[in-house]
Short mmCIF file of C-alpha atoms in Angstrom, two decimals:
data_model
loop_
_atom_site.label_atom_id
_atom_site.label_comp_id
_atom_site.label_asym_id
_atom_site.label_seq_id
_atom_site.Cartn_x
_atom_site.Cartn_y
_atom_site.Cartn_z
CA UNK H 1169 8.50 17.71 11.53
CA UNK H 1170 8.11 16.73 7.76
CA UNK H 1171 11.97 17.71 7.36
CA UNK H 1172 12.69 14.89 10.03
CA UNK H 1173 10.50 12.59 8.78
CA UNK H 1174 12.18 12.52 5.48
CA UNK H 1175 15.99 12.72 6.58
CA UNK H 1176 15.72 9.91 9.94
CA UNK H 1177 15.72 7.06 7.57
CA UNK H 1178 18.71 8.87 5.07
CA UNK H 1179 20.87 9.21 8.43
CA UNK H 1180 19.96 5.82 9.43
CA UNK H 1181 21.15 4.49 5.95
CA UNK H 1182 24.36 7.15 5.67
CA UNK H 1183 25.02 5.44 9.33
CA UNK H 1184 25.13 1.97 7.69
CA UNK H 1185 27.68 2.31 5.18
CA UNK H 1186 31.03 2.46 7.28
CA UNK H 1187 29.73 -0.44 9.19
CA UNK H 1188 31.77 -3.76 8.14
CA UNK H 1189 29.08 -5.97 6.92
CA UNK H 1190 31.11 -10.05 8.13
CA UNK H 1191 31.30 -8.74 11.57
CA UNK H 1192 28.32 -6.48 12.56
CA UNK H 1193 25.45 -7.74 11.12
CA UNK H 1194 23.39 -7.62 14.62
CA UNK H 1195 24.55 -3.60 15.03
CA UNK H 1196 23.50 -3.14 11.56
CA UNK H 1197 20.15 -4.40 11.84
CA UNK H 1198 19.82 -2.60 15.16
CA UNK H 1199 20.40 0.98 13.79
CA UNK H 1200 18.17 -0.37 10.75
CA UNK H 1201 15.36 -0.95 13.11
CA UNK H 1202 15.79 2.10 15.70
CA UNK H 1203 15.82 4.27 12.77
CA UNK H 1204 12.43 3.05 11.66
CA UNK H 1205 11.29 3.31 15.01
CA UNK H 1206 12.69 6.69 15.87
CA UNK H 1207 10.59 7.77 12.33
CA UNK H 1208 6.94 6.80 14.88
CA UNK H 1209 7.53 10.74 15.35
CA UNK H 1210 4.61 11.03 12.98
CA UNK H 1211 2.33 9.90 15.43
CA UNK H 1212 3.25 12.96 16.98
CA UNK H 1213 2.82 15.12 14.06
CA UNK H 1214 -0.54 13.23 14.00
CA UNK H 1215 -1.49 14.08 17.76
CA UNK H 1216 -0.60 18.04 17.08
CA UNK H 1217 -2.79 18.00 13.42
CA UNK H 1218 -5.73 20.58 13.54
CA UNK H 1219 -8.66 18.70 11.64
CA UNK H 1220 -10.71 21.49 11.50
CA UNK H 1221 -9.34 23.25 8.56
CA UNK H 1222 -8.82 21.99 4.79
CA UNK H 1223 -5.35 24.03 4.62
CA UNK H 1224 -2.01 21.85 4.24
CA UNK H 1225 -0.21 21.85 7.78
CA UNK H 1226 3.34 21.43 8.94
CA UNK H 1227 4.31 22.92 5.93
CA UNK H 1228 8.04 23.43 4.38
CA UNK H 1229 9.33 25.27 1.81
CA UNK H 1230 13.10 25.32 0.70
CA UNK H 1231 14.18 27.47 -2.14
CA UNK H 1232 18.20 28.16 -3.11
CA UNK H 1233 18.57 30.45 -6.12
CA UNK H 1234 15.48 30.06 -8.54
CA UNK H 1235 17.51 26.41 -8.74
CA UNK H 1236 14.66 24.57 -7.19
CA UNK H 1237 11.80 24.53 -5.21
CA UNK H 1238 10.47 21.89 -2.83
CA UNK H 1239 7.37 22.24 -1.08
CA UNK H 1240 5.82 19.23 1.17
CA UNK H 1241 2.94 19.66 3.61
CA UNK H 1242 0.09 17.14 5.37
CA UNK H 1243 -3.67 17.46 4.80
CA UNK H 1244 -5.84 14.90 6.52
CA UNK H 1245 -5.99 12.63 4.16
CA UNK H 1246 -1.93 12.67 3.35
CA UNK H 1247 -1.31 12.07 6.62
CA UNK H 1248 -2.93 8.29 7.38
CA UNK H 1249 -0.88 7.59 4.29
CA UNK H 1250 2.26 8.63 5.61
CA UNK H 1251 1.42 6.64 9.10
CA UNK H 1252 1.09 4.02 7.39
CA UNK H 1253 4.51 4.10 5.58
CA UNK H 1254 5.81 4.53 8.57
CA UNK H 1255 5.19 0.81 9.56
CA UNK H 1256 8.21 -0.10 7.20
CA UNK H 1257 9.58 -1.50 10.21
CA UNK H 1258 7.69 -4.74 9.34
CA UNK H 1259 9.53 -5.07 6.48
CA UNK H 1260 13.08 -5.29 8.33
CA UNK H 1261 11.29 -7.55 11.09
CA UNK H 1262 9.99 -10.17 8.61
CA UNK H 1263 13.22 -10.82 7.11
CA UNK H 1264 15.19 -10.28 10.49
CA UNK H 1265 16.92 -14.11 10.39
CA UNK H 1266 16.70 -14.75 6.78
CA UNK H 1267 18.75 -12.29 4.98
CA UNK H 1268 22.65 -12.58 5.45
CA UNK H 1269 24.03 -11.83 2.41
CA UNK H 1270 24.56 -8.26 0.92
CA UNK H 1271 22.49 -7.36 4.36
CA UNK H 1272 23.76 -3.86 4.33
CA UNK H 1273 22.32 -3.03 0.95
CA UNK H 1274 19.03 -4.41 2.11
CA UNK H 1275 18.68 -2.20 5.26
CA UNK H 1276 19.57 0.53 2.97
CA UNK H 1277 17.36 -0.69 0.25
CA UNK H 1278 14.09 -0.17 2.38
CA UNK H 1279 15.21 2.62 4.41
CA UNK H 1280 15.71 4.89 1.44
CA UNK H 1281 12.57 3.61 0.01
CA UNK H 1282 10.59 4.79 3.66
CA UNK H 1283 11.80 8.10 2.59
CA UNK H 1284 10.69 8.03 -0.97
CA UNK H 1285 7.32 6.94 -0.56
CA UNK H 1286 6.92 9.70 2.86
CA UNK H 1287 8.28 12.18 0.11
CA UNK H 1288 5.35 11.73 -2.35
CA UNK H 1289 2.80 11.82 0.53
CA UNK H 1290 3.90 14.76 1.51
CA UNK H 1291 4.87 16.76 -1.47
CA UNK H 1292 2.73 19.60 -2.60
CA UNK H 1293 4.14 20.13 -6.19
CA UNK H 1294 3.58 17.90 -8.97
CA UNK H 1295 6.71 17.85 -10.37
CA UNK H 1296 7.75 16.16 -6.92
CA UNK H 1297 4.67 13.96 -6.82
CA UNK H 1298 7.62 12.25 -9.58
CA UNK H 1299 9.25 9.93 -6.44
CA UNK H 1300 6.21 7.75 -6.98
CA UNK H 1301 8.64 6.95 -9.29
CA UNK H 1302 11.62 6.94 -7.97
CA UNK H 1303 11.11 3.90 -5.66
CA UNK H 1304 10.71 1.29 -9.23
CA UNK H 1305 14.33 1.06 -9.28
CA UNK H 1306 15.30 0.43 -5.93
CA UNK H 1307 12.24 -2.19 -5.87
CA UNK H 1308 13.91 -3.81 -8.91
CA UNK H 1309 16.77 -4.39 -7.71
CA UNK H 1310 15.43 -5.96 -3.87
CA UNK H 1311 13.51 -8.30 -6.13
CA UNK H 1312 16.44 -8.99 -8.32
CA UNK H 1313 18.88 -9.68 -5.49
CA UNK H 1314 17.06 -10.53 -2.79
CA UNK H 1315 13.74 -12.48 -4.80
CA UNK H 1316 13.10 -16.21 -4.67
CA UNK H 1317 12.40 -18.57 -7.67
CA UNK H 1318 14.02 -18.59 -11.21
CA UNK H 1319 11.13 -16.22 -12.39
CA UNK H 1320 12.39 -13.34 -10.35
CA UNK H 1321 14.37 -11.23 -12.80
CA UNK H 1322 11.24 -11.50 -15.34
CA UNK H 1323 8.86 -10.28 -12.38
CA UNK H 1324 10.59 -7.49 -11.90
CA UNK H 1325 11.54 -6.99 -15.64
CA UNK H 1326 7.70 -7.27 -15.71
CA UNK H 1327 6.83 -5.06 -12.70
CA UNK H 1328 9.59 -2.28 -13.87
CA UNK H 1329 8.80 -2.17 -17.25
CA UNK H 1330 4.68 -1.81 -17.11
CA UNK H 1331 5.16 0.87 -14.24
CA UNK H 1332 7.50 2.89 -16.44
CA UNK H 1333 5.36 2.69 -19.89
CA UNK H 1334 1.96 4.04 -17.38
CA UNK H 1335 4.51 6.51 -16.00
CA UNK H 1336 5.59 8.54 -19.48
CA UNK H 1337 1.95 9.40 -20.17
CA UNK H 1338 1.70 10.85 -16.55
CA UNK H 1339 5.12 12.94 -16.75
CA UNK H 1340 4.05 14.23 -20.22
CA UNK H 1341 0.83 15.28 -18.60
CA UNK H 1342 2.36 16.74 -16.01
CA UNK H 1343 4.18 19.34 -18.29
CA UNK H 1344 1.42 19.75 -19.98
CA UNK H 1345 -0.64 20.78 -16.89
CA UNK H 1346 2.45 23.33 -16.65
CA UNK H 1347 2.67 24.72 -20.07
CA UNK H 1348 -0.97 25.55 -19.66
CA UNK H 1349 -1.14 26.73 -15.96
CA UNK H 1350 2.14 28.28 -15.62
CA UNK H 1351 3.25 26.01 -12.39
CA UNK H 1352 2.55 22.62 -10.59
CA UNK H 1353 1.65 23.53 -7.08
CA UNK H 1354 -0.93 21.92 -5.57
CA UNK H 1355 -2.43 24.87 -4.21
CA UNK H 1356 -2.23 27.36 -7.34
CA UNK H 1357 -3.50 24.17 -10.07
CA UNK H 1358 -6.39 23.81 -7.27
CA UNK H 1359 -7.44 27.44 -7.82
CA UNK H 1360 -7.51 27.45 -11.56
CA UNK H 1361 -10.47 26.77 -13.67
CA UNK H 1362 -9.26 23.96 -16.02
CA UNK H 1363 -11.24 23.50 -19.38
CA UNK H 1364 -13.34 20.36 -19.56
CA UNK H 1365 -11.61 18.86 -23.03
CA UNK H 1366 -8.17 19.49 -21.50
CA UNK H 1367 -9.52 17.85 -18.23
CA UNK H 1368 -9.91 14.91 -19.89
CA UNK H 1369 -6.63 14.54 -21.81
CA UNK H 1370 -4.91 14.76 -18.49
CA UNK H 1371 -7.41 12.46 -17.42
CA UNK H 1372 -6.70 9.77 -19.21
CA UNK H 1373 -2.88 10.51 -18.70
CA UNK H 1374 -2.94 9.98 -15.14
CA UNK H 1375 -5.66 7.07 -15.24
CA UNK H 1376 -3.94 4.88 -17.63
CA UNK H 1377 -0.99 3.84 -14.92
CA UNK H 1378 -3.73 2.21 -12.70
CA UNK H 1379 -6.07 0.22 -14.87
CA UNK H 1380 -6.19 -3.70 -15.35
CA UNK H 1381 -3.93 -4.37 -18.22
CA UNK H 1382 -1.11 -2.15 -16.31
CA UNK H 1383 -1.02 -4.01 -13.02
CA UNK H 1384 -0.85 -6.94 -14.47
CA UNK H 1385 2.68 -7.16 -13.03
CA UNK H 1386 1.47 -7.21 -9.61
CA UNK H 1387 1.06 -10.95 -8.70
CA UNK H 1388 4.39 -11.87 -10.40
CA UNK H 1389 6.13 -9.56 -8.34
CA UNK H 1390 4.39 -10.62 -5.35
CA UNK H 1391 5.12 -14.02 -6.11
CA UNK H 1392 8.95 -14.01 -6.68
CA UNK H 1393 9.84 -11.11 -4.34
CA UNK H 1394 11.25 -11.16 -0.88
CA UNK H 1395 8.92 -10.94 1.52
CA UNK H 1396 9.76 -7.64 2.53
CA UNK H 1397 9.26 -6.53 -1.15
CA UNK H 1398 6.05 -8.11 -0.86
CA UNK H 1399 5.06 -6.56 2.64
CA UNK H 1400 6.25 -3.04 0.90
CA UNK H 1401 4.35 -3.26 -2.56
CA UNK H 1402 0.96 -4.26 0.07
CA UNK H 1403 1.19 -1.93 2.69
CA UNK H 1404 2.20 1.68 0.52
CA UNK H 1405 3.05 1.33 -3.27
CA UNK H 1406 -0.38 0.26 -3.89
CA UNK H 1407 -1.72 3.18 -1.99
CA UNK H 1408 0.09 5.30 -4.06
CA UNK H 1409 -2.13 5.00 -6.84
CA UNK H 1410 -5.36 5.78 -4.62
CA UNK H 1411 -3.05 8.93 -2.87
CA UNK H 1412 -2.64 10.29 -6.93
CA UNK H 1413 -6.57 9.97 -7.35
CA UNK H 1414 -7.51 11.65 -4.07
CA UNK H 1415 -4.93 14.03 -5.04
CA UNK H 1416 -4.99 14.81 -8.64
CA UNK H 1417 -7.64 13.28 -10.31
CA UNK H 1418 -10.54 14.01 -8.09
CA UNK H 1419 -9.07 17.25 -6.60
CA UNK H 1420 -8.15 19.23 -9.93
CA UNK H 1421 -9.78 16.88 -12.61
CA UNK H 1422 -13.66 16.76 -10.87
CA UNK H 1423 -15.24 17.13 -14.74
CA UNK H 1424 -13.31 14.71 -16.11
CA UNK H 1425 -13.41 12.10 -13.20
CA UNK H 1426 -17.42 12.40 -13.05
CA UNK H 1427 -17.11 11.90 -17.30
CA UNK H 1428 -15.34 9.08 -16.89
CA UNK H 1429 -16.66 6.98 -13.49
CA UNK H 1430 -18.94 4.80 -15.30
CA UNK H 1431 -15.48 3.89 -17.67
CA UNK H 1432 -13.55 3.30 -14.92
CA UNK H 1433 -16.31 1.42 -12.58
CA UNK H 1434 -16.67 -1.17 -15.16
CA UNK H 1435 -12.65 -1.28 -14.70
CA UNK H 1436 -13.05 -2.21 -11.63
CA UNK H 1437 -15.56 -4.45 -11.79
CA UNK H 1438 -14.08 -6.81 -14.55
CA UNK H 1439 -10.81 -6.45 -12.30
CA UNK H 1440 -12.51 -7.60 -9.22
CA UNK H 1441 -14.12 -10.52 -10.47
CA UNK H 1442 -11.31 -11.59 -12.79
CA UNK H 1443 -8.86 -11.53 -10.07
CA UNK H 1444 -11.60 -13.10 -7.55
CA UNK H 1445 -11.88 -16.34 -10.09
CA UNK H 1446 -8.01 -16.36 -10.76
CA UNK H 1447 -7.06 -17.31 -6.82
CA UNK H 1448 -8.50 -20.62 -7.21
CA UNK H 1449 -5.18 -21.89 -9.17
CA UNK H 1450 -2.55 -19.64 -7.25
CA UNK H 1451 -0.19 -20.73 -4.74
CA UNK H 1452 -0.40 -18.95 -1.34
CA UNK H 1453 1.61 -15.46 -1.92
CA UNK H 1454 -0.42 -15.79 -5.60
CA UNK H 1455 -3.67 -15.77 -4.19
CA UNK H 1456 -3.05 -13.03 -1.48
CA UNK H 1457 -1.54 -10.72 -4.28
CA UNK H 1458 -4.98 -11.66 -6.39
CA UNK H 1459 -6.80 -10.53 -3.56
CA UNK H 1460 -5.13 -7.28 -2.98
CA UNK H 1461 -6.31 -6.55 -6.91
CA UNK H 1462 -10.08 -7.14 -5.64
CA UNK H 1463 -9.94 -5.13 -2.77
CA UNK H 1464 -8.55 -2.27 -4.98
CA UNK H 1465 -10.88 -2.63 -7.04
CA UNK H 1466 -13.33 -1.73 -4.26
CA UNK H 1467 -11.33 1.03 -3.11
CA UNK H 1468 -11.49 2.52 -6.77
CA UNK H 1469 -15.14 1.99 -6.70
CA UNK H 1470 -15.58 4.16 -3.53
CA UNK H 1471 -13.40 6.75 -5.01
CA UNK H 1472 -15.20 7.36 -7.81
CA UNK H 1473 -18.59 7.32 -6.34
CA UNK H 1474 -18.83 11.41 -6.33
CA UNK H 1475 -19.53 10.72 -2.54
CA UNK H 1476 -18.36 11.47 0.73
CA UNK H 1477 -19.41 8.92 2.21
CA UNK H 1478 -17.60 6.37 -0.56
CA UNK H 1479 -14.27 8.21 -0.88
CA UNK H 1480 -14.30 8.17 3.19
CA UNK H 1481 -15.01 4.55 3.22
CA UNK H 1482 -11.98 3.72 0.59
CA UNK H 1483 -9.40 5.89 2.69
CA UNK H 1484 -10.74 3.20 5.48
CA UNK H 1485 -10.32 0.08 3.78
CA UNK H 1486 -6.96 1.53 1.90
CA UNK H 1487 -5.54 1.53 6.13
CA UNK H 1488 -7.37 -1.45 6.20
CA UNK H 1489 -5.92 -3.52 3.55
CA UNK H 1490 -2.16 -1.78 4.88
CA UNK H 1491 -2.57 -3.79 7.80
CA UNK H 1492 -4.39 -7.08 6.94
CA UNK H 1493 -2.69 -8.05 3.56
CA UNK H 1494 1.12 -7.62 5.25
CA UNK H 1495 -0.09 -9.85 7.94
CA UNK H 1496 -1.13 -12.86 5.35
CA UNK H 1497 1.97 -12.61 3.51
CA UNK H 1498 4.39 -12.79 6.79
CA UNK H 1499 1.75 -16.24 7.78
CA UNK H 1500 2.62 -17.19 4.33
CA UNK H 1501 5.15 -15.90 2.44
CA UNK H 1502 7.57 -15.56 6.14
CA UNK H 1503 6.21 -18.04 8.76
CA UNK H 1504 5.20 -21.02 6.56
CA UNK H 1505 7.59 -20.32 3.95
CA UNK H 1506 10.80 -20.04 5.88
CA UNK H 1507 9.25 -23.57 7.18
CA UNK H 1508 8.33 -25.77 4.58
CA UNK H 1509 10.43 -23.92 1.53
CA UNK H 1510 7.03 -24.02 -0.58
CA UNK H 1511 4.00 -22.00 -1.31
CA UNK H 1512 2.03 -24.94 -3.09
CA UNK H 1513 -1.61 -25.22 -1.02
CA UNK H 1514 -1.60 -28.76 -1.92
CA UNK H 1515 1.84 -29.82 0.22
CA UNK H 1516 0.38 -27.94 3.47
CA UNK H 1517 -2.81 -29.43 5.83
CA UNK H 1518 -3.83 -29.85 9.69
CA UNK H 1519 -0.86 -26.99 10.54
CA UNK H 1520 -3.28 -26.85 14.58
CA UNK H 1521 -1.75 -29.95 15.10
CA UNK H 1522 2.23 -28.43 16.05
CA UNK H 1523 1.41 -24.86 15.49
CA UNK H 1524 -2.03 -23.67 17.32
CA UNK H 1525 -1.11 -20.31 18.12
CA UNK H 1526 -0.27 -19.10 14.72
CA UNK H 1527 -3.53 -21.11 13.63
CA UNK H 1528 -5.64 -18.84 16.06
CA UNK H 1529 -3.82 -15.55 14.70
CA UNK H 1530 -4.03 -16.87 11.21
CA UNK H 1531 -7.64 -16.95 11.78
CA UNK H 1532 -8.32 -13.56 13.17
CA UNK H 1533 -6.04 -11.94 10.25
CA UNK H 1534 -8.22 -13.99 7.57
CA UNK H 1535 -11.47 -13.08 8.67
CA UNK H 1536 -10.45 -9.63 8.47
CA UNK H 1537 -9.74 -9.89 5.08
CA UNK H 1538 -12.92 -11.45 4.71
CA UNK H 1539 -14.86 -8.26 5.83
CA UNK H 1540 -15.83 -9.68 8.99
CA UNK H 1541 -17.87 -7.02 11.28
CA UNK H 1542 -15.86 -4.68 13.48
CA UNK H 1543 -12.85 -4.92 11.27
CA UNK H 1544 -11.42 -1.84 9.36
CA UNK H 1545 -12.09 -3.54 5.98
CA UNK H 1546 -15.07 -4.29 6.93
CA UNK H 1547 -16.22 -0.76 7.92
CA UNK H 1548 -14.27 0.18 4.52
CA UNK H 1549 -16.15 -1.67 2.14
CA UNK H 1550 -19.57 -1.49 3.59
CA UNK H 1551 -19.12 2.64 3.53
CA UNK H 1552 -17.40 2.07 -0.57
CA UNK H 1553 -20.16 0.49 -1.74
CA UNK H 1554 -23.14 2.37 -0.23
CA UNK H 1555 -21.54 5.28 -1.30
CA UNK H 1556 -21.47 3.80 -4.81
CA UNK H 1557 -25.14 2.47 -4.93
CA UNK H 1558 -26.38 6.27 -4.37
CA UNK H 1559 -24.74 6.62 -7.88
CA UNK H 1560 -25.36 3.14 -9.35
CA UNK H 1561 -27.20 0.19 -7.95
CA UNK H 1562 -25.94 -2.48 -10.30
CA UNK H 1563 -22.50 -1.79 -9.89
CA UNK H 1564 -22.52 -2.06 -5.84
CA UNK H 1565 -24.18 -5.52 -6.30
CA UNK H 1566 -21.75 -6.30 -8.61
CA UNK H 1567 -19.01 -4.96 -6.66
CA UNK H 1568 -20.33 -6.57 -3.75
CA UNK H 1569 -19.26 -9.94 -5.04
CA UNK H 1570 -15.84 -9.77 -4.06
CA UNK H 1571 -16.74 -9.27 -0.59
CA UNK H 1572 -18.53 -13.02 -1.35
CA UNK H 1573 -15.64 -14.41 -3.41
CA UNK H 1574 -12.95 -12.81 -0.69
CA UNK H 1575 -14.95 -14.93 1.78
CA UNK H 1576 -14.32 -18.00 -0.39
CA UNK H 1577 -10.90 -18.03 -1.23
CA UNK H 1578 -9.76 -16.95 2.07
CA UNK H 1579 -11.84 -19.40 4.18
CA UNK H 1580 -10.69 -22.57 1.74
CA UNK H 1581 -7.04 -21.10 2.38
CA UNK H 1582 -6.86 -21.22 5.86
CA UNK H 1583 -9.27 -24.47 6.25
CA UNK H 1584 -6.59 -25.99 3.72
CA UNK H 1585 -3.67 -25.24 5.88
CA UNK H 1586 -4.50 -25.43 9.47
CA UNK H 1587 -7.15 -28.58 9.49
CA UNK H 1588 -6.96 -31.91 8.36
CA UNK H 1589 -4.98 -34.83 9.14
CA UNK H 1590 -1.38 -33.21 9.49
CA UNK H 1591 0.42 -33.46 6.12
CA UNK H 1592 2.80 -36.68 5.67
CA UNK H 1593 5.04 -34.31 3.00
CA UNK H 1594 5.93 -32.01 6.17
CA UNK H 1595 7.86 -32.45 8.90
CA UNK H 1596 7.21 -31.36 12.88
CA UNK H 1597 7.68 -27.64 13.27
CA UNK H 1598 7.62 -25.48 16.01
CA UNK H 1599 5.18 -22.51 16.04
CA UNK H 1600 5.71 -18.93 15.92
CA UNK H 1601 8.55 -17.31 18.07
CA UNK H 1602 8.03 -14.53 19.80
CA UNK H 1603 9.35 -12.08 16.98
CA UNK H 1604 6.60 -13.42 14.68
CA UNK H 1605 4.13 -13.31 17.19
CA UNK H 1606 4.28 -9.72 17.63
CA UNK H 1607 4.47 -8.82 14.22
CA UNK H 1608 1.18 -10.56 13.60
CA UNK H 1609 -0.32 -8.95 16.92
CA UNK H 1610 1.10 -5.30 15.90
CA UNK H 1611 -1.45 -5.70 13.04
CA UNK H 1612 -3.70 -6.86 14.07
CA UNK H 1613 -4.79 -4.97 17.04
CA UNK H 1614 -5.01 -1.63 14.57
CA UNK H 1615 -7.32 -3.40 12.30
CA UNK H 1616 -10.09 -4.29 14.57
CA UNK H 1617 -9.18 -1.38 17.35
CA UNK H 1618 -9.76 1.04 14.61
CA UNK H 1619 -12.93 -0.82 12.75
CA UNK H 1620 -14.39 -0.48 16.43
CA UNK H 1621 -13.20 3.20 16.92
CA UNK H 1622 -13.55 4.38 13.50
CA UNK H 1623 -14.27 7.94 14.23
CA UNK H 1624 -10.48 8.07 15.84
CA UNK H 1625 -10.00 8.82 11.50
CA UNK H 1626 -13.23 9.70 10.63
CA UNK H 1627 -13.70 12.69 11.99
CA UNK H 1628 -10.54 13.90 11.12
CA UNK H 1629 -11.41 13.22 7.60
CA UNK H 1630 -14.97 14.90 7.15
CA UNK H 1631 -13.56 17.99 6.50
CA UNK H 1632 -10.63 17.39 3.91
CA UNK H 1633 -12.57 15.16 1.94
CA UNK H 1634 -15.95 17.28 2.14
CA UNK H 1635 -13.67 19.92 -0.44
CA UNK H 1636 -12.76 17.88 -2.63
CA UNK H 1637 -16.73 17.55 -3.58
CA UNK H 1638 -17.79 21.27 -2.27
CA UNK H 1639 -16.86 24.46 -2.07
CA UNK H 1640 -16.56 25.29 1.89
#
């Protein structure tokens, strides 16, 4: 099933190539987009997952001559990642009319990059866990080609560049973790009793990708990307970061991760209120991409709360944020953009007045990523940051500001845009089409079906996450 999952979107692309780009751009986006579908197989895989044991499931192993050795398999937290990548489909739908030049390599682009990003979920080695990696170049180049503005090529100079300089330390600790174990599987590293001093070199190795001053790339690439870049970076690469702390950090590193919480909560902290305060001057796709560094920031604090009930609650609002933070950037960055060829809040007011369905969807979407009750982020960051007052009291209140600050800047964002007399710089537009309007309604429906249901992931979770605290 995992075999399938990684080689659907690799046909789809090998399919693309012979394909004559002038005079079949409609076939090519139509095998672009069945192949994504056809990759909703994981929902199967899903369905058949057994969530009553901690072992890795579905799992496959190919070997050929001592050459190599590739080993992927789905516990039940891996899994909800990989679901989620497998919504890549948004990506091709949000730039569906838009993109007519070099259209092949963009279908490509993205498919190959579904496969990537599936492949580190799912890979049980360390050496493998390397395509988190691998997807920095083909993301440079999307932005590159495909970005908008005359800052692109320095956002993803930017974005390339700070991603490789955290990315040495980790590769160097990774062969250190095998020069003193003897291997990088998962499952042997997991049964080894690690020193505490060497715990906390590797530590620091791994950590140093994720903290403030190495992210700083993030809003500039948000900015200047494509909107499918931006949709992408959102809804997986970010997650990628929490996957390698679930994974790594907390599972084989538990010394050295409760050593260095209160380091890395104050992290957090000065993350989520600096990037709270910096939305106020930001354009839309500016303040979104701020926003996405604040709700990270709670999703680190849950993780490293040494609590179950935390590290379930930022698995939730990871999904959570997946689905809500794609949806603002196709209002913005896709419907209003491909409209009014700006992103300046200042150009844009009373948008009810021509378009009231996409103001009523709009709304839903930004309440969400207020935190509003029976949402998934809501449910996420409630469960983060009682989980992190058990350990420290201040921090949760202080942590708890965002969820304040969220509520600002996204309720003077959509009051800016949809109310008001209608804006004398724009003229009439029609609202959404029906390709827009299910996009919006395909995520939103998850986020509040699944902040109503949430033991539909919850209880599949208890168990996996459970040993990574305690020995069961």
């Amino acid at each position: 099933m995992i075999t399938l999952l990684l080689l659907i979107p690799i046909i789809g692309s090998i399919l693309l190539i012979p394909i004559n780009e002038n005079s079949n751009q409609l076939k090519m986006k139509q095998i672009a987009l069945t192949t994504s579908l056809i990759n909703y197989l994981s929902l199967f895989m899903w369905y058949q997952f057994d969530s009553n044991i901690t072992q890795y499931q579905f799992v496959s192993e190919f070997n050929h001559l001592n050459l190599y050795h590739l080993n992927f398999g789905v516990d039940s937290i891996s899994i909800y990642f990989v679901l989620l990548t497998t919504f890549v489909i948004h990506c091709l739908l949000s730039n569906y009319t838009n993109i007519t030049n070099n259209l092949k390599f963009f279908l490509i682009s993205f498919l190959i990059l579904e496969s990537l990003q599936i492949c580190a979920f799912v890979s049980l080695d360390l050496l493998l866990f390397i395509f988190f990696e691998s997807v920095l170049p083909v993301l440079f180049i999307v932005i590159v080609i495909f970005g908008h503005g005359n800052d692109k090529f320095r956002s993803a100079l930017l974005f390339f560049l700070y991603t490789l300089a955290g990315s040495l330390p980790m590769l160097l600790s990774i062969l250190t973790i095998y020069s003193y174990i003897g291997s990088t599987d998962f499952q042997l590293i997991s049964l080894y009793d690690i020193s505490f001093d060497f715990q906390k070199r590797i530590f620091l190795a791994f950590a140093v990708k994720t903290i403030y001053p190495f992210i700083i790339w993030l809003p500039k690439a948000h900015a200047d990307s494509v909107l499918s870049g931006s949709i992408l970076l959102a809804a997986t690469i970010l997650k990628l970061a929490t996957y390698g702390y679930l994974r790594v950090l907390i599972n084989f590193l538990p010394d050295a991760t409760h050593y260095f919480s209160p380091l890395v909560q104050t992290i957090c902290i000065i993350s989520i209120i600096y990037s709270s305060f910096s939305t106020i001057v930001q354009d839309t796709k500016r303040l979104i991409a701020y926003s996405s560094i604040a709700h990270m920031g709670i999703v680190v604090l849950g993780l490293f709360s040494n609590t179950i009930l935390g590290i379930e609650g930022a698995i939730l609002l990871s999904i959570g944020h997946g689905f809500v933070s794609p949806a603002l950037f196709i209002c913005v960055g896709g419907i209003l953009y491909d409209r009014t060829h700006t992103r300046l809040i200042t150009y844009m007011r009373g948008l009810v007045t021509y378009m009231p369905v996409f103001t009523i969807l709009f709304f839903f979407i930004t309440l969400a990523n207020t935190g509003i009750p029976l949402s998934l982020n809501w449910l996420g960051e409630i469960m983060s940051l009682m989980g992190i007052w058990n350990e420290s009291p201040l921090t949760a209140v202080l942590g708890a500001s965002g969820i304040v600050t969220s509520a600002c800047y996204s309720l003077f964002l959509y009051n800016r845009l949809s109310y008001g007399s209608y804006s004398p710089y724009l003229p009439i537009f029609k609202d959404i089409n029906r390709r827009e309007f299910i996009l919006l309604l395909s995520l939103l429906i998850p986020t509040f079906l699944l902040g109503i249901f949430p033991n539909v992931i919850l209880n599949t979770l208890h168990m996996s996450v459970t040993s990574l605290l305690y020995t069961i």
